[in-house]
Short mmCIF file of C-alpha atoms in Angstrom, two decimals:
data_model
loop_
_atom_site.label_atom_id
_atom_site.label_comp_id
_atom_site.label_asym_id
_atom_site.label_seq_id
_atom_site.Cartn_x
_atom_site.Cartn_y
_atom_site.Cartn_z
CA UNK A 171 -50.93 -5.52 89.05
CA UNK A 172 -50.20 -2.43 86.95
CA UNK A 173 -46.71 -2.97 87.30
CA UNK A 174 -46.81 -7.01 86.35
CA UNK A 175 -48.61 -6.00 83.45
CA UNK A 176 -46.19 -4.00 82.21
CA UNK A 177 -43.21 -5.52 82.08
CA UNK A 178 -45.28 -8.40 80.69
CA UNK A 179 -45.71 -6.40 78.26
CA UNK A 180 -41.92 -5.21 77.81
CA UNK A 181 -40.68 -8.34 77.60
CA UNK A 182 -43.34 -9.78 74.51
CA UNK A 183 -41.98 -6.25 72.80
CA UNK A 184 -38.49 -7.08 73.25
CA UNK A 185 -38.67 -10.62 72.36
CA UNK A 186 -40.73 -9.88 69.41
CA UNK A 187 -37.88 -7.31 68.47
CA UNK A 188 -35.27 -9.60 68.87
CA UNK A 189 -37.43 -12.03 66.22
CA UNK A 190 -37.35 -9.00 63.61
CA UNK A 191 -33.78 -8.98 63.34
CA UNK A 192 -31.35 -11.01 60.57
CA UNK A 193 -29.93 -14.11 62.11
CA UNK A 194 -27.27 -13.63 59.01
CA UNK A 195 -24.87 -10.76 58.35
CA UNK A 196 -25.01 -9.49 54.67
CA UNK A 197 -21.52 -9.86 52.48
CA UNK A 198 -19.91 -6.56 51.77
CA UNK A 199 -20.60 -5.28 48.19
CA UNK A 200 -18.52 -6.45 45.49
CA UNK A 201 -15.95 -3.44 44.10
CA UNK A 202 -15.47 -2.57 40.68
CA UNK A 203 -12.62 -3.69 38.59
CA UNK A 204 -10.00 -1.24 37.95
CA UNK A 205 -10.86 1.13 34.75
CA UNK A 206 -8.01 1.32 32.09
CA UNK A 207 -7.96 4.76 31.18
CA UNK A 208 -6.68 5.67 27.33
CA UNK A 209 -5.58 9.07 25.87
CA UNK A 210 -4.11 9.58 22.73
CA UNK A 211 -1.12 12.24 22.15
CA UNK A 212 -0.03 13.14 18.31
CA UNK A 213 3.48 13.49 16.83
CA UNK A 214 5.20 14.31 13.82
CA UNK A 215 8.90 13.52 12.72
CA UNK A 216 10.75 13.59 9.85
CA UNK A 217 13.72 11.45 9.11
CA UNK A 218 16.27 11.41 5.94
CA UNK A 219 15.89 8.77 3.21
CA UNK A 220 18.91 7.06 1.06
CA UNK A 221 20.75 9.50 -0.05
CA UNK A 222 19.94 12.07 2.41
CA UNK A 223 18.55 14.41 0.12
CA UNK A 224 14.65 13.66 0.37
CA UNK A 225 12.98 13.06 3.61
CA UNK A 226 9.82 10.68 4.80
CA UNK A 227 7.40 12.72 7.06
CA UNK A 228 5.94 10.31 9.82
CA UNK A 229 2.58 11.43 11.71
CA UNK A 230 2.30 8.97 14.86
CA UNK A 231 -0.55 8.89 17.43
CA UNK A 232 0.56 7.78 20.71
CA UNK A 233 -1.87 5.71 23.27
CA UNK A 234 -1.09 6.26 26.51
CA UNK A 235 -3.30 3.87 29.04
CA UNK A 236 -2.67 2.69 32.62
CA UNK A 237 -4.88 1.05 35.19
CA UNK A 238 -5.87 2.25 38.45
CA UNK A 239 -5.15 6.14 37.75
CA UNK A 240 -6.94 9.02 37.57
CA UNK A 241 -6.99 11.15 34.44
CA UNK A 242 -5.06 13.28 35.99
CA UNK A 243 -2.25 11.67 36.61
CA UNK A 244 -2.51 9.78 33.14
CA UNK A 245 -2.06 13.40 31.79
CA UNK A 246 1.10 13.87 33.75
CA UNK A 247 2.38 10.76 33.18
CA UNK A 248 1.93 10.98 29.54
CA UNK A 249 3.00 14.62 28.96
CA UNK A 250 6.66 13.35 31.56
CA UNK A 251 7.07 10.19 28.91
CA UNK A 252 5.81 11.73 25.49
CA UNK A 253 9.21 13.23 24.34
CA UNK A 254 10.86 10.05 25.46
CA UNK A 255 8.76 7.83 23.39
CA UNK A 256 9.16 10.20 20.36
CA UNK A 257 12.67 9.83 20.65
CA UNK A 258 12.41 6.13 20.69
CA UNK A 259 10.33 6.22 17.43
CA UNK A 260 12.50 8.14 15.98
CA UNK A 261 15.11 6.51 16.47
CA UNK A 262 13.64 3.15 15.28
CA UNK A 263 12.22 5.45 11.72
CA UNK A 264 16.02 6.74 11.25
CA UNK A 265 17.84 3.05 11.27
CA UNK A 266 15.11 1.99 8.50
CA UNK A 267 14.86 4.84 6.42
CA UNK A 268 18.61 5.04 6.33
CA UNK A 269 18.06 2.60 3.50
CA UNK A 270 15.06 2.99 2.13
CA UNK A 271 14.68 4.59 -1.38
CA UNK A 272 12.73 8.00 -1.24
CA UNK A 273 9.64 6.88 -3.13
CA UNK A 274 9.25 3.42 -1.05
CA UNK A 275 7.27 5.11 1.59
CA UNK A 276 5.11 1.82 1.94
CA UNK A 277 7.75 -0.49 2.47
CA UNK A 278 9.09 1.87 5.11
CA UNK A 279 5.32 1.93 6.83
CA UNK A 280 5.19 -1.61 6.65
CA UNK A 281 8.87 -1.90 8.33
CA UNK A 282 8.36 0.75 11.21
CA UNK A 283 5.56 -1.21 11.89
CA UNK A 284 6.87 -4.64 12.55
CA UNK A 285 9.54 -2.94 14.70
CA UNK A 286 6.70 -0.54 16.82
CA UNK A 287 5.44 -4.48 17.50
CA UNK A 288 8.91 -5.84 18.30
CA UNK A 289 9.90 -3.04 20.89
CA UNK A 290 8.65 -2.13 24.37
CA UNK A 291 6.33 0.71 24.84
CA UNK A 292 5.77 0.66 28.77
CA UNK A 293 7.07 2.25 31.60
CA UNK A 294 7.34 1.59 35.43
CA UNK A 295 5.90 4.23 37.88
CA UNK A 296 5.23 4.21 41.66
CA UNK A 297 1.67 3.37 40.93
CA UNK A 298 2.02 1.07 38.42
CA UNK A 299 3.09 0.46 34.88
CA UNK A 300 2.29 3.28 31.71
CA UNK A 301 2.03 2.19 28.32
CA UNK A 302 2.46 4.37 25.29
CA UNK A 303 2.26 2.32 22.29
CA UNK A 304 2.49 4.49 18.73
CA UNK A 305 0.53 4.20 15.53
CA UNK A 306 2.96 5.58 12.41
CA UNK A 307 1.40 6.65 9.26
CA UNK A 308 4.36 7.35 6.35
CA UNK A 309 3.81 10.04 3.89
CA UNK A 310 6.19 11.09 0.94
CA UNK A 311 8.37 14.20 0.63
CA UNK A 312 6.23 16.73 -1.37
CA UNK A 313 9.13 16.83 -3.89
CA UNK A 314 8.72 13.33 -4.38
CA UNK A 315 5.18 13.84 -4.80
CA UNK A 316 5.43 16.25 -7.31
CA UNK A 317 8.17 13.95 -9.47
CA UNK A 318 5.83 10.66 -9.47
CA UNK A 319 2.72 12.25 -10.05
CA UNK A 320 2.99 12.27 -14.02
CA UNK A 321 4.22 8.45 -13.65
CA UNK A 322 1.19 7.40 -11.01
CA UNK A 323 -1.60 9.27 -13.71
CA UNK A 324 0.07 7.05 -16.55
CA UNK A 325 0.13 3.97 -14.81
CA UNK A 326 -3.54 4.66 -13.51
CA UNK A 327 -4.00 5.11 -17.14
CA UNK A 328 -2.51 1.94 -18.25
CA UNK A 329 -4.28 -0.38 -15.66
CA UNK A 330 -7.72 1.16 -16.84
CA UNK A 331 -6.79 0.19 -20.69
CA UNK A 332 -5.93 -3.23 -19.57
CA UNK A 333 -8.71 -3.69 -17.48
CA UNK A 334 -11.02 -2.72 -20.45
CA UNK A 335 -8.87 -5.08 -22.88
CA UNK A 336 -9.20 -8.02 -20.35
CA UNK A 337 -13.17 -7.62 -19.91
CA UNK A 338 -13.30 -7.10 -23.89
CA UNK A 339 -11.24 -10.51 -24.72
CA UNK A 340 -13.13 -12.58 -22.18
CA UNK A 341 -16.67 -11.34 -23.76
CA UNK A 342 -15.02 -12.10 -27.10
CA UNK A 343 -13.79 -15.75 -25.38
CA UNK A 344 -17.24 -16.53 -24.36
CA UNK A 345 -18.98 -15.49 -27.12
CA UNK A 346 -16.68 -17.69 -29.19
CA UNK A 347 -17.21 -20.64 -27.26
CA UNK A 348 -21.06 -20.07 -27.63
CA UNK A 349 -21.04 -20.01 -31.25
CA UNK A 350 -18.88 -23.36 -31.27
CA UNK A 351 -21.03 -24.93 -28.75
CA UNK A 352 -23.94 -24.18 -31.00
CA UNK A 353 -22.33 -25.45 -34.21
CA UNK A 354 -20.52 -28.70 -32.85
CA UNK A 355 -24.26 -29.39 -32.00
CA UNK A 356 -25.41 -29.26 -35.00
CA UNK A 357 -22.99 -30.18 -37.26
CA UNK A 358 -24.06 -33.77 -37.35
CA UNK A 359 -27.29 -32.97 -37.99
CA UNK A 360 -26.99 -29.91 -40.64
CA UNK A 361 -27.65 -32.46 -43.72
CA UNK A 362 -30.64 -33.35 -42.85
CA UNK A 363 -32.11 -30.28 -41.28
CA UNK A 364 -34.21 -27.65 -43.23
CA UNK A 365 -32.82 -24.98 -45.54
CA UNK A 366 -33.82 -22.04 -42.90
CA UNK A 367 -31.83 -24.14 -40.43
CA UNK A 368 -28.61 -24.50 -42.84
CA UNK A 369 -29.25 -20.76 -43.34
CA UNK A 370 -28.90 -20.03 -40.02
CA UNK A 371 -25.73 -22.12 -39.34
CA UNK A 372 -24.18 -20.71 -42.22
CA UNK A 373 -24.78 -17.10 -40.80
CA UNK A 374 -23.68 -18.30 -37.76
CA UNK A 375 -20.20 -19.57 -39.18
CA UNK A 376 -19.71 -16.29 -40.79
CA UNK A 377 -20.36 -14.32 -37.88
CA UNK A 378 -18.11 -16.54 -35.77
CA UNK A 379 -15.53 -16.52 -38.69
CA UNK A 380 -15.79 -12.39 -38.78
CA UNK A 381 -15.19 -12.31 -35.12
CA UNK A 382 -12.63 -14.31 -35.59
CA UNK A 383 -10.80 -11.74 -37.58
CA UNK A 384 -11.67 -8.54 -35.82
CA UNK A 385 -9.79 -10.53 -32.93
CA UNK A 386 -7.10 -11.27 -34.69
CA UNK A 387 -7.01 -7.61 -35.85
CA UNK A 388 -7.78 -6.45 -32.59
CA UNK A 389 -4.67 -8.49 -31.26
CA UNK A 390 -2.46 -7.17 -33.97
CA UNK A 391 -3.66 -3.25 -33.10
CA UNK A 392 -2.51 -4.06 -29.73
CA UNK A 393 1.09 -5.50 -30.51
CA UNK A 394 1.79 -2.56 -32.71
CA UNK A 395 0.95 -0.38 -30.13
CA UNK A 396 3.10 -1.84 -26.90
CA UNK A 397 6.33 -0.61 -27.75
CA UNK A 398 4.81 2.96 -27.43
CA UNK A 399 3.73 1.70 -23.80
CA UNK A 400 6.88 0.27 -23.07
CA UNK A 401 10.14 1.72 -22.01
CA UNK A 402 11.06 4.70 -23.67
CA UNK A 403 14.89 3.98 -23.79
CA UNK A 404 13.93 0.88 -26.12
CA UNK A 405 12.53 3.54 -28.79
CA UNK A 406 15.46 5.70 -29.00
CA UNK A 407 17.29 5.55 -32.53
CA UNK A 408 20.65 3.28 -33.04
CA UNK A 409 23.68 5.68 -32.88
CA UNK A 410 25.20 6.10 -36.26
CA UNK A 411 28.40 4.04 -36.59
CA UNK A 412 31.84 5.61 -36.39
CA UNK A 413 33.47 6.12 -39.75
CA UNK A 414 36.56 3.56 -40.09
CA UNK A 415 39.94 5.47 -39.06
CA UNK A 416 42.68 6.36 -41.86
CA UNK A 417 45.49 4.00 -42.41
CA UNK A 418 48.62 5.78 -40.93
CA UNK A 419 51.44 6.63 -43.37
CA UNK A 420 54.81 5.60 -42.01
CA UNK A 421 57.10 8.35 -41.16
CA UNK A 422 59.47 7.66 -43.73
CA UNK A 423 57.50 7.23 -46.76
CA UNK A 424 57.52 9.25 -49.51
CA UNK A 425 54.62 11.66 -50.06
CA UNK A 426 52.49 11.25 -53.52
CA UNK A 427 51.04 14.25 -55.12
CA UNK A 428 47.47 13.10 -56.14
CA UNK A 429 46.57 12.00 -59.43
CA UNK A 430 44.15 14.77 -60.83
CA UNK A 431 46.49 17.67 -59.94
CA UNK A 432 46.58 20.84 -62.63
CA UNK A 433 50.63 19.78 -62.97
CA UNK A 434 50.02 16.43 -63.87
CA UNK A 435 47.09 17.19 -66.13
CA UNK A 436 49.56 19.71 -67.96
CA UNK A 437 52.83 17.63 -68.64
CA UNK A 438 50.11 14.90 -69.78
CA UNK A 439 49.29 17.08 -72.50
#
């Protein structure tokens, strides 16, 4: 009896454990997408400008990136391919700088960025593709900066003065429009208005005429100062006219003594 009872209990326990087992297998955990690593390396190159007297200094920052690589592998590939990328960038910059004036660094930077976008900056390796795209900034030669500094300061001053004169002109124009609107509004009813209103209209008209005279004088002053702010080559005095050449005497013509010589004077006396 004890054996039957134990066997029965054993079968019940086994059936209970079988009922607790999962009927379906769990799905495998999803794998993470490959991470794209990025490393930056800087470089500086110098290319000659037009005329081969001055040069452009180009600061470049290469962004090296790849998928499925460890940081150590990406650093190794970036160090191996950095000289190749710098040489390619130098070739592009030299071809553009050869026809660019030394003071036009902005134009060279725009053209160089366009050339970088059109070039290929990817290299194939055993584990995939490594990309090292550069970003470039162009700086003027120090000698060109020293030469352009006075003209740049003068240009900033002239632009500031122009903005100031333009703001004053706009304010004067707005004030003139307001006075004109007020006078036109009371022009038809000026005779019917009281003495105080008529006196105010006359005062407004006088102020408007005074502002117009001030604006006219201000414009004349600006026109008078314009040659001083223009090209100084136009202010140089005109060259003195050369005297007319003396007429040439024929070779066989006899020489004539001057009229006021002492010999002629003595003979006449």
